[in-house]
Tab-separated table of C-alpha atoms in Angstrom:
chain	number	residue	atom	x	y	z
A	1	UNK	CA	-61.305	6.048	26.066
A	2	UNK	CA	-63.568	5.449	29.001
A	3	UNK	CA	-65.666	2.127	28.721
A	4	UNK	CA	-68.449	0.856	30.853
A	5	UNK	CA	-69.787	-2.691	31.061
A	6	UNK	CA	-73.150	-3.260	32.350
A	7	UNK	CA	-73.585	-6.838	33.560
A	8	UNK	CA	-70.824	-9.094	34.996
A	9	UNK	CA	-72.053	-12.534	33.726
A	10	UNK	CA	-70.309	-14.636	31.173
A	11	UNK	CA	-70.340	-11.951	28.488
A	12	UNK	CA	-69.514	-9.079	30.711
A	13	UNK	CA	-66.772	-10.736	32.523
A	14	UNK	CA	-65.084	-12.092	29.461
A	15	UNK	CA	-65.356	-8.710	27.680
A	16	UNK	CA	-63.680	-7.135	30.802
A	17	UNK	CA	-60.869	-9.754	30.691
A	18	UNK	CA	-60.049	-9.149	26.978
A	19	UNK	CA	-60.394	-5.376	27.260
A	20	UNK	CA	-57.570	-5.594	29.977
A	21	UNK	CA	-55.499	-7.869	27.686
A	22	UNK	CA	-55.765	-5.241	24.988
A	23	UNK	CA	-54.571	-2.560	27.369
A	24	UNK	CA	-57.720	-0.673	28.098
A	25	UNK	CA	-57.172	1.177	31.243
A	26	UNK	CA	-60.375	3.093	32.041
A	27	UNK	CA	-63.061	0.387	32.253
A	28	UNK	CA	-65.790	0.222	35.095
A	29	UNK	CA	-68.118	-2.704	35.542
A	30	UNK	CA	-71.596	-2.236	36.906
A	31	UNK	CA	-73.418	-5.405	38.029
A	32	UNK	CA	-76.651	-5.607	40.150
A	33	UNK	CA	-76.061	-9.362	40.440
A	34	UNK	CA	-79.681	-10.493	40.981
A	35	UNK	CA	-80.929	-13.366	38.880
A	36	UNK	CA	-77.909	-13.571	36.715
A	37	UNK	CA	-78.007	-16.720	34.609
A	38	UNK	CA	-74.266	-17.447	34.599
A	39	UNK	CA	-73.943	-17.524	38.387
A	40	UNK	CA	-76.711	-20.083	38.577
A	41	UNK	CA	-75.376	-22.121	35.664
A	42	UNK	CA	-73.420	-25.463	35.584
A	43	UNK	CA	-73.185	-26.369	31.810
A	44	UNK	CA	-71.884	-28.820	29.360
A	45	UNK	CA	-69.698	-27.850	26.382
A	46	UNK	CA	-70.611	-30.297	23.741
A	47	UNK	CA	-72.413	-28.768	20.651
A	48	UNK	CA	-71.478	-31.317	18.182
A	49	UNK	CA	-74.564	-33.472	18.597
A	50	UNK	CA	-77.049	-30.764	18.026
A	51	UNK	CA	-79.613	-31.240	15.245
A	52	UNK	CA	-80.678	-27.628	15.100
A	53	UNK	CA	-81.181	-26.666	11.409
A	54	UNK	CA	-79.804	-23.070	12.070
A	55	UNK	CA	-76.359	-23.385	10.590
A	56	UNK	CA	-75.232	-19.983	11.784
A	57	UNK	CA	-76.155	-20.972	15.294
A	58	UNK	CA	-74.109	-24.233	15.107
A	59	UNK	CA	-71.121	-22.443	13.702
A	60	UNK	CA	-71.079	-20.050	16.583
A	61	UNK	CA	-71.687	-22.888	19.131
A	62	UNK	CA	-68.753	-24.904	17.369
A	63	UNK	CA	-66.430	-22.145	17.534
A	64	UNK	CA	-67.564	-21.173	21.025
A	65	UNK	CA	-66.534	-24.624	22.272
A	66	UNK	CA	-63.084	-24.141	20.503
A	67	UNK	CA	-62.599	-20.760	21.995
A	68	UNK	CA	-62.439	-22.221	25.581
A	69	UNK	CA	-59.073	-23.544	24.619
A	70	UNK	CA	-57.779	-20.046	24.042
A	71	UNK	CA	-59.517	-18.567	27.096
A	72	UNK	CA	-58.034	-21.304	29.302
A	73	UNK	CA	-54.642	-20.818	27.762
A	74	UNK	CA	-54.753	-16.984	27.996
A	75	UNK	CA	-55.713	-17.120	31.802
A	76	UNK	CA	-52.911	-19.626	32.460
A	77	UNK	CA	-50.265	-17.405	30.745
A	78	UNK	CA	-51.455	-14.679	32.914
A	79	UNK	CA	-51.099	-16.736	36.081
A	80	UNK	CA	-54.639	-17.727	36.668
A	81	UNK	CA	-56.026	-21.231	37.141
A	82	UNK	CA	-59.082	-22.270	35.085
A	83	UNK	CA	-60.690	-24.836	37.286
A	84	UNK	CA	-64.004	-23.706	36.087
A	85	UNK	CA	-63.416	-25.829	32.945
A	86	UNK	CA	-62.495	-29.516	32.653
A	87	UNK	CA	-62.818	-31.953	29.706
A	88	UNK	CA	-63.892	-35.042	31.300
A	89	UNK	CA	-66.061	-36.199	28.372
A	90	UNK	CA	-69.826	-36.876	27.978
A	91	UNK	CA	-72.167	-39.770	28.053
A	92	UNK	CA	-75.064	-38.946	25.819
A	93	UNK	CA	-78.341	-40.942	26.218
A	94	UNK	CA	-81.383	-41.462	24.021
A	95	UNK	CA	-84.714	-42.923	25.030
A	96	UNK	CA	-84.730	-44.806	21.706
A	97	UNK	CA	-81.179	-46.164	21.756
A	98	UNK	CA	-81.342	-47.015	18.061
A	99	UNK	CA	-80.892	-43.410	17.358
A	100	UNK	CA	-77.475	-43.454	18.875
A	101	UNK	CA	-75.903	-44.728	15.674
A	102	UNK	CA	-77.184	-41.907	13.507
A	103	UNK	CA	-76.003	-39.502	16.043
A	104	UNK	CA	-72.647	-41.069	16.061
A	105	UNK	CA	-72.334	-40.803	12.310
A	106	UNK	CA	-73.412	-37.162	12.550
A	107	UNK	CA	-70.620	-36.529	15.045
A	108	UNK	CA	-68.126	-38.364	12.795
A	109	UNK	CA	-69.089	-36.151	9.819
A	110	UNK	CA	-68.477	-32.930	12.039
A	111	UNK	CA	-65.168	-34.278	13.503
A	112	UNK	CA	-62.878	-32.997	10.815
A	113	UNK	CA	-63.922	-29.382	11.501
A	114	UNK	CA	-64.185	-30.045	15.330
A	115	UNK	CA	-61.384	-32.280	16.431
A	116	UNK	CA	-61.879	-31.013	19.930
A	117	UNK	CA	-64.743	-33.597	20.439
A	118	UNK	CA	-62.038	-36.178	20.824
A	119	UNK	CA	-62.728	-39.863	20.783
A	120	UNK	CA	-66.206	-41.127	19.890
A	121	UNK	CA	-67.660	-44.406	20.893
A	122	UNK	CA	-70.914	-46.125	21.584
A	123	UNK	CA	-70.502	-47.760	24.950
A	124	UNK	CA	-72.598	-50.194	26.984
A	125	UNK	CA	-73.611	-49.558	30.528
A	126	UNK	CA	-70.982	-52.009	32.023
A	127	UNK	CA	-68.287	-50.014	30.270
A	128	UNK	CA	-69.771	-46.788	31.488
A	129	UNK	CA	-69.996	-48.014	35.100
A	130	UNK	CA	-66.307	-48.595	35.217
A	131	UNK	CA	-65.812	-44.804	34.933
A	132	UNK	CA	-68.942	-43.663	36.612
A	133	UNK	CA	-70.267	-46.237	39.041
A	134	UNK	CA	-73.846	-46.528	39.884
A	135	UNK	CA	-75.202	-44.882	36.761
A	136	UNK	CA	-78.461	-46.589	35.622
A	137	UNK	CA	-81.517	-46.245	33.404
A	138	UNK	CA	-79.961	-47.151	29.982
A	139	UNK	CA	-78.289	-49.923	28.162
A	140	UNK	CA	-76.031	-48.033	25.677
A	141	UNK	CA	-74.916	-44.361	25.221
A	142	UNK	CA	-72.731	-42.293	22.992
A	143	UNK	CA	-69.359	-41.262	24.558
A	144	UNK	CA	-67.225	-38.239	23.426
A	145	UNK	CA	-63.993	-37.607	25.308
A	146	UNK	CA	-63.595	-33.884	24.418
A	147	UNK	CA	-66.778	-32.606	25.967
A	148	UNK	CA	-66.310	-30.428	28.971
A	149	UNK	CA	-68.197	-29.079	32.082
A	150	UNK	CA	-68.175	-25.463	33.024
A	151	UNK	CA	-69.026	-23.902	36.512
A	152	UNK	CA	-70.469	-20.446	35.637
A	153	UNK	CA	-69.919	-18.641	38.911
A	154	UNK	CA	-66.293	-19.733	39.094
A	155	UNK	CA	-65.727	-18.585	35.478
A	156	UNK	CA	-66.936	-15.178	36.137
A	157	UNK	CA	-65.041	-14.688	39.405
A	158	UNK	CA	-61.915	-15.784	37.648
A	159	UNK	CA	-62.317	-13.404	34.676
A	160	UNK	CA	-63.342	-10.520	36.809
A	161	UNK	CA	-60.298	-10.991	39.166
A	162	UNK	CA	-58.050	-11.265	36.044
A	163	UNK	CA	-59.348	-8.031	34.641
A	164	UNK	CA	-58.612	-6.143	37.675
A	165	UNK	CA	-61.283	-3.601	36.960
A	166	UNK	CA	-63.529	-2.038	39.559
A	167	UNK	CA	-67.065	-3.814	39.906
A	168	UNK	CA	-69.781	-1.517	41.089
A	169	UNK	CA	-72.465	-3.542	42.772
A	170	UNK	CA	-75.527	-1.453	41.973
A	171	UNK	CA	-78.568	-1.294	39.568
A	172	UNK	CA	-77.987	1.598	36.973
A	173	UNK	CA	-79.756	3.136	34.016
A	174	UNK	CA	-78.382	4.449	30.809
A	175	UNK	CA	-78.713	8.043	29.396
A	176	UNK	CA	-77.457	9.409	26.143
A	177	UNK	CA	-75.031	12.236	26.836
A	178	UNK	CA	-73.305	14.164	23.993
A	179	UNK	CA	-71.104	11.604	22.016
A	180	UNK	CA	-71.319	9.121	24.835
A	181	UNK	CA	-73.435	7.900	27.800
A	182	UNK	CA	-74.065	8.740	31.493
A	183	UNK	CA	-74.119	5.868	33.878
A	184	UNK	CA	-74.447	6.554	37.728
A	185	UNK	CA	-73.399	10.052	37.182
A	186	UNK	CA	-70.288	9.175	35.249
A	187	UNK	CA	-69.609	9.796	31.509
A	188	UNK	CA	-68.413	6.911	29.238
A	189	UNK	CA	-67.325	7.033	25.572
A	190	UNK	CA	-68.249	3.433	24.881
A	191	UNK	CA	-70.702	1.080	26.712
A	192	UNK	CA	-71.193	-2.721	26.516
A	193	UNK	CA	-74.708	-4.015	27.603
A	194	UNK	CA	-74.319	-7.544	28.888
A	195	UNK	CA	-77.408	-7.726	31.016
A	196	UNK	CA	-79.214	-10.756	29.356
A	197	UNK	CA	-82.887	-10.854	29.959
A	198	UNK	CA	-82.843	-7.381	31.505
A	199	UNK	CA	-81.900	-5.722	28.220
A	200	UNK	CA	-85.429	-4.328	27.551
A	201	UNK	CA	-85.312	-2.552	30.842
A	202	UNK	CA	-82.271	-0.576	29.760
A	203	UNK	CA	-83.164	0.085	26.140
A	204	UNK	CA	-86.921	0.794	26.455
A	205	UNK	CA	-86.070	4.290	27.854
A	206	UNK	CA	-83.902	4.891	24.900
A	207	UNK	CA	-86.745	4.291	22.455
A	208	UNK	CA	-86.136	0.534	21.540
A	209	UNK	CA	-88.347	-2.472	21.646
A	210	UNK	CA	-86.275	-5.596	22.372
A	211	UNK	CA	-87.002	-9.207	21.101
A	212	UNK	CA	-85.862	-10.852	24.398
A	213	UNK	CA	-87.962	-12.820	26.964
A	214	UNK	CA	-86.855	-14.277	30.298
A	215	UNK	CA	-86.799	-17.924	31.032
A	216	UNK	CA	-86.470	-19.137	34.605
A	217	UNK	CA	-83.975	-21.993	35.268
A	218	UNK	CA	-83.573	-23.981	38.543
A	219	UNK	CA	-80.782	-26.288	39.363
A	220	UNK	CA	-79.953	-28.567	42.286
A	221	UNK	CA	-76.489	-29.147	43.785
A	222	UNK	CA	-75.940	-32.362	45.719
A	223	UNK	CA	-72.801	-32.778	48.030
A	224	UNK	CA	-71.565	-36.278	48.867
A	225	UNK	CA	-69.045	-37.617	51.509
A	226	UNK	CA	-66.214	-39.830	50.163
A	227	UNK	CA	-67.263	-39.680	46.440
A	228	UNK	CA	-64.320	-39.067	44.091
A	229	UNK	CA	-66.140	-37.359	41.369
A	230	UNK	CA	-63.276	-35.228	39.958
A	231	UNK	CA	-62.842	-36.980	36.687
A	232	UNK	CA	-66.369	-38.255	35.933
A	233	UNK	CA	-67.975	-37.444	32.552
A	234	UNK	CA	-71.124	-35.469	32.423
A	235	UNK	CA	-74.337	-37.216	31.540
A	236	UNK	CA	-76.893	-35.798	29.154
A	237	UNK	CA	-80.194	-37.761	29.002
A	238	UNK	CA	-82.709	-36.776	26.372
A	239	UNK	CA	-84.728	-33.715	27.385
A	240	UNK	CA	-83.869	-30.952	29.779
A	241	UNK	CA	-82.128	-32.975	32.482
A	242	UNK	CA	-78.324	-32.960	32.774
A	243	UNK	CA	-76.117	-34.538	35.523
A	244	UNK	CA	-72.767	-32.710	35.886
A	245	UNK	CA	-70.237	-34.013	38.273
A	246	UNK	CA	-67.758	-31.516	39.781
A	247	UNK	CA	-64.847	-31.873	42.113
A	248	UNK	CA	-65.034	-32.704	45.864
A	249	UNK	CA	-68.087	-34.809	45.687
A	250	UNK	CA	-70.604	-32.367	44.087
A	251	UNK	CA	-73.207	-33.202	41.432
A	252	UNK	CA	-75.396	-30.659	39.697
A	253	UNK	CA	-78.735	-31.594	38.431
A	254	UNK	CA	-80.762	-29.464	36.017
A	255	UNK	CA	-81.862	-27.204	34.800
A	256	UNK	CA	-85.603	-26.441	34.432
A	257	UNK	CA	-86.740	-24.308	31.459
A	258	UNK	CA	-89.706	-22.193	32.585
A	259	UNK	CA	-91.165	-19.729	30.144
A	260	UNK	CA	-94.188	-18.359	32.119
A	261	UNK	CA	-92.478	-17.286	35.408
A	262	UNK	CA	-91.092	-13.828	34.164
A	263	UNK	CA	-88.285	-12.656	36.424
A	264	UNK	CA	-89.396	-14.773	39.518
A	265	UNK	CA	-86.385	-16.024	41.469
A	266	UNK	CA	-88.157	-18.026	44.127
A	267	UNK	CA	-87.544	-21.785	44.400
A	268	UNK	CA	-90.414	-23.977	43.296
A	269	UNK	CA	-90.651	-27.312	45.231
A	270	UNK	CA	-92.690	-29.031	42.566
A	271	UNK	CA	-90.204	-28.225	39.804
A	272	UNK	CA	-87.185	-29.125	41.952
A	273	UNK	CA	-88.802	-32.307	43.103
A	274	UNK	CA	-89.523	-33.300	39.407
A	275	UNK	CA	-85.793	-32.673	38.556
A	276	UNK	CA	-84.731	-34.893	41.415
A	277	UNK	CA	-87.135	-37.791	40.523
A	278	UNK	CA	-85.959	-37.673	36.978
A	279	UNK	CA	-82.257	-37.701	38.095
A	280	UNK	CA	-82.754	-40.548	40.571
A	281	UNK	CA	-83.840	-42.843	37.693
A	282	UNK	CA	-80.171	-42.404	36.297
A	283	UNK	CA	-78.369	-42.048	39.445
A	284	UNK	CA	-79.934	-43.616	42.662
A	285	UNK	CA	-76.905	-42.497	44.784
A	286	UNK	CA	-78.703	-39.102	44.985
A	287	UNK	CA	-80.385	-40.383	48.065
A	288	UNK	CA	-77.145	-40.602	49.879
A	289	UNK	CA	-76.366	-36.960	49.507
A	290	UNK	CA	-75.430	-35.362	52.753
A	291	UNK	CA	-76.931	-32.020	51.709
A	292	UNK	CA	-78.230	-30.152	48.697
A	293	UNK	CA	-78.750	-26.526	47.665
A	294	UNK	CA	-80.597	-24.738	44.879
A	295	UNK	CA	-79.627	-22.064	42.314
A	296	UNK	CA	-82.011	-20.012	40.272
A	297	UNK	CA	-81.232	-17.826	37.279
A	298	UNK	CA	-82.980	-16.042	34.323
A	299	UNK	CA	-81.916	-16.831	30.795
A	300	UNK	CA	-82.557	-14.527	27.826
A	301	UNK	CA	-84.278	-15.905	24.733
A	302	UNK	CA	-85.308	-14.339	21.380
A	303	UNK	CA	-88.327	-15.256	19.465
A	304	UNK	CA	-86.230	-17.457	17.002
A	305	UNK	CA	-83.931	-18.886	19.754
A	306	UNK	CA	-80.747	-17.241	18.272
A	307	UNK	CA	-78.331	-14.923	20.095
A	308	UNK	CA	-77.379	-11.576	18.811
A	309	UNK	CA	-74.594	-9.087	19.347
A	310	UNK	CA	-73.225	-5.947	18.004
A	311	UNK	CA	-73.592	-2.153	17.925
A	312	UNK	CA	-77.185	-0.721	18.459
A	313	UNK	CA	-78.266	0.715	15.234
A	314	UNK	CA	-79.007	4.486	15.703
A	315	UNK	CA	-76.925	4.574	18.997
A	316	UNK	CA	-73.167	4.980	18.279
A	317	UNK	CA	-70.767	3.371	20.568
A	318	UNK	CA	-73.244	1.258	22.285
A	319	UNK	CA	-72.805	-2.429	22.059
A	320	UNK	CA	-75.050	-5.300	23.219
A	321	UNK	CA	-75.265	-9.079	23.388
A	322	UNK	CA	-78.242	-11.034	24.481
A	323	UNK	CA	-80.550	-14.064	23.696
A	324	UNK	CA	-77.923	-16.646	24.464
A	325	UNK	CA	-80.513	-18.914	26.136
A	326	UNK	CA	-79.336	-22.380	27.378
A	327	UNK	CA	-76.261	-22.262	25.198
A	328	UNK	CA	-74.889	-19.217	27.001
A	329	UNK	CA	-71.940	-21.048	28.644
A	330	UNK	CA	-70.978	-22.454	25.198
A	331	UNK	CA	-71.206	-19.271	23.165
A	332	UNK	CA	-70.882	-16.461	25.820
A	333	UNK	CA	-67.068	-16.132	25.785
A	334	UNK	CA	-66.799	-16.041	22.101
A	335	UNK	CA	-69.573	-13.456	21.776
A	336	UNK	CA	-67.686	-11.290	24.337
A	337	UNK	CA	-64.375	-11.596	22.492
A	338	UNK	CA	-66.321	-10.480	19.226
A	339	UNK	CA	-67.792	-7.581	21.060
A	340	UNK	CA	-64.332	-6.484	22.165
A	341	UNK	CA	-62.950	-7.012	18.760
A	342	UNK	CA	-65.772	-4.885	17.227
A	343	UNK	CA	-65.361	-2.193	19.682
A	344	UNK	CA	-61.459	-1.849	19.330
A	345	UNK	CA	-61.580	-2.440	15.603
A	346	UNK	CA	-59.796	-5.748	15.731
A	347	UNK	CA	-60.335	-8.712	13.323
A	348	UNK	CA	-63.373	-10.913	14.064
A	349	UNK	CA	-63.902	-14.543	13.806
A	350	UNK	CA	-67.651	-14.682	12.926
A	351	UNK	CA	-69.604	-12.744	10.221
A	352	UNK	CA	-71.485	-10.537	12.758
A	353	UNK	CA	-74.195	-9.821	9.991
A	354	UNK	CA	-75.681	-13.173	10.804
A	355	UNK	CA	-76.070	-12.148	14.410
A	356	UNK	CA	-77.126	-8.513	13.767
A	357	UNK	CA	-78.892	-6.569	16.492
A	358	UNK	CA	-81.222	-5.127	13.789
A	359	UNK	CA	-83.213	-8.393	13.864
A	360	UNK	CA	-84.065	-7.960	17.492
A	361	UNK	CA	-83.852	-4.324	18.442
A	362	UNK	CA	-86.607	-2.038	16.932
A	363	UNK	CA	-87.166	1.640	17.342
A	364	UNK	CA	-90.407	2.549	19.048
A	365	UNK	CA	-92.656	4.578	16.736
A	366	UNK	CA	-92.576	8.182	17.686
A	367	UNK	CA	-89.170	7.922	19.553
A	368	UNK	CA	-87.010	7.863	16.466
C-alpha cells in the first residue's frame, strides 16, 4: 500500500511517525512549508480550565493533552528526545481575580478524569515570584503543575526524523486516478490531507466546498542573556496573550488572532507592538532582551470552531483533518493518531462521528 501525506505540520508529522511504527514502508510526505501554523506555534497544553460548552471538543482536548504522555514515551523508546514538550506548570490569570475560585472548583471537578493536571493551588504573587521572578500585573493566580509547553517546530522536526520518510518540499495538487490518487506524477493508494487552512485549495478542484477559513497568528520570541528560564511555568493572562518560557533564556509572547488577513504572512508592526505592550505589563524584563524575532503562521478555523477529521464522503481512501484553530498543538497529535487508526483499521479512542467531515465538506452542485 502506497500512502501520501500532504502537509508536514503537527497532524502530518504525527501521522507519518505512527505509520512508521505500524510498519508502513511506502509513505511519501509532501510539504510546501509556507505559512504552516505549527512551525510558527509555541503553545500551552492545559485544556482543563476551558468553559467552552462543546463537550465533544473538551473530550478531544482532554484526551489530546493525555496523548502527549504516549507520544513522548513512544519517541523515547525509539531513541529520540522529546525536548519539544515539558511540564513546567501554568499560572492562569484573571482580570477579575474573584473568578479564580470558581475556576479552581471547575478544575477540581475535572481532576478525577484528568489526573495529568497535577497539583492545583491559588497562589499569591509573592509565591509566584519565587519560581518566576519579575512577574507583575496581578495579585493572585491559579496554578496547575501538570500543564506543559510545546515548541511546534521542534515537535514536527522530531517526528519527521523519527518517521524516516522522504519529505518532498514542493506544492502539489491532487487528482483522482482509478482506485487511488495522482500526486506529482506518482500514484498513491491512500492519501492523508493535513494542510490546515489550505484544504479548500486541494478539495475545490475535486468538487468540494470546505468550511474552513484562515486566521493569521503572529508571535514574538525574546532572547535573554543569563536568564535561567528552563523550568519556569507558562503564564496565561485573560485574553489572547500567553507568555511561554523555553530553555536557554527564550520567551515566546503571543499569539495574535487576525480573521481578516487571509493568507498574508507579512509581519505587522502595529499588531506586534500591541502584543509587546501587553506582555510588558506582566513581565517588564522584556526590555532587557538582547534580541527578538517574529513568527507568523495561518491557523484553520471552521464556522463552529470545532476540528474535524476522517474520510472524505464520496472519495474513497482520502482522509483529511482541519479546523484545529488555536488548540492545534493540544489536539493535533491525537487527531493524527486517530486518522492513522482509521486508515489502517485499528481501534480508535474517539467516536469519530462527533467530528465528521460531512459537517464541513460539501459537494459543489453540478460536480457530484
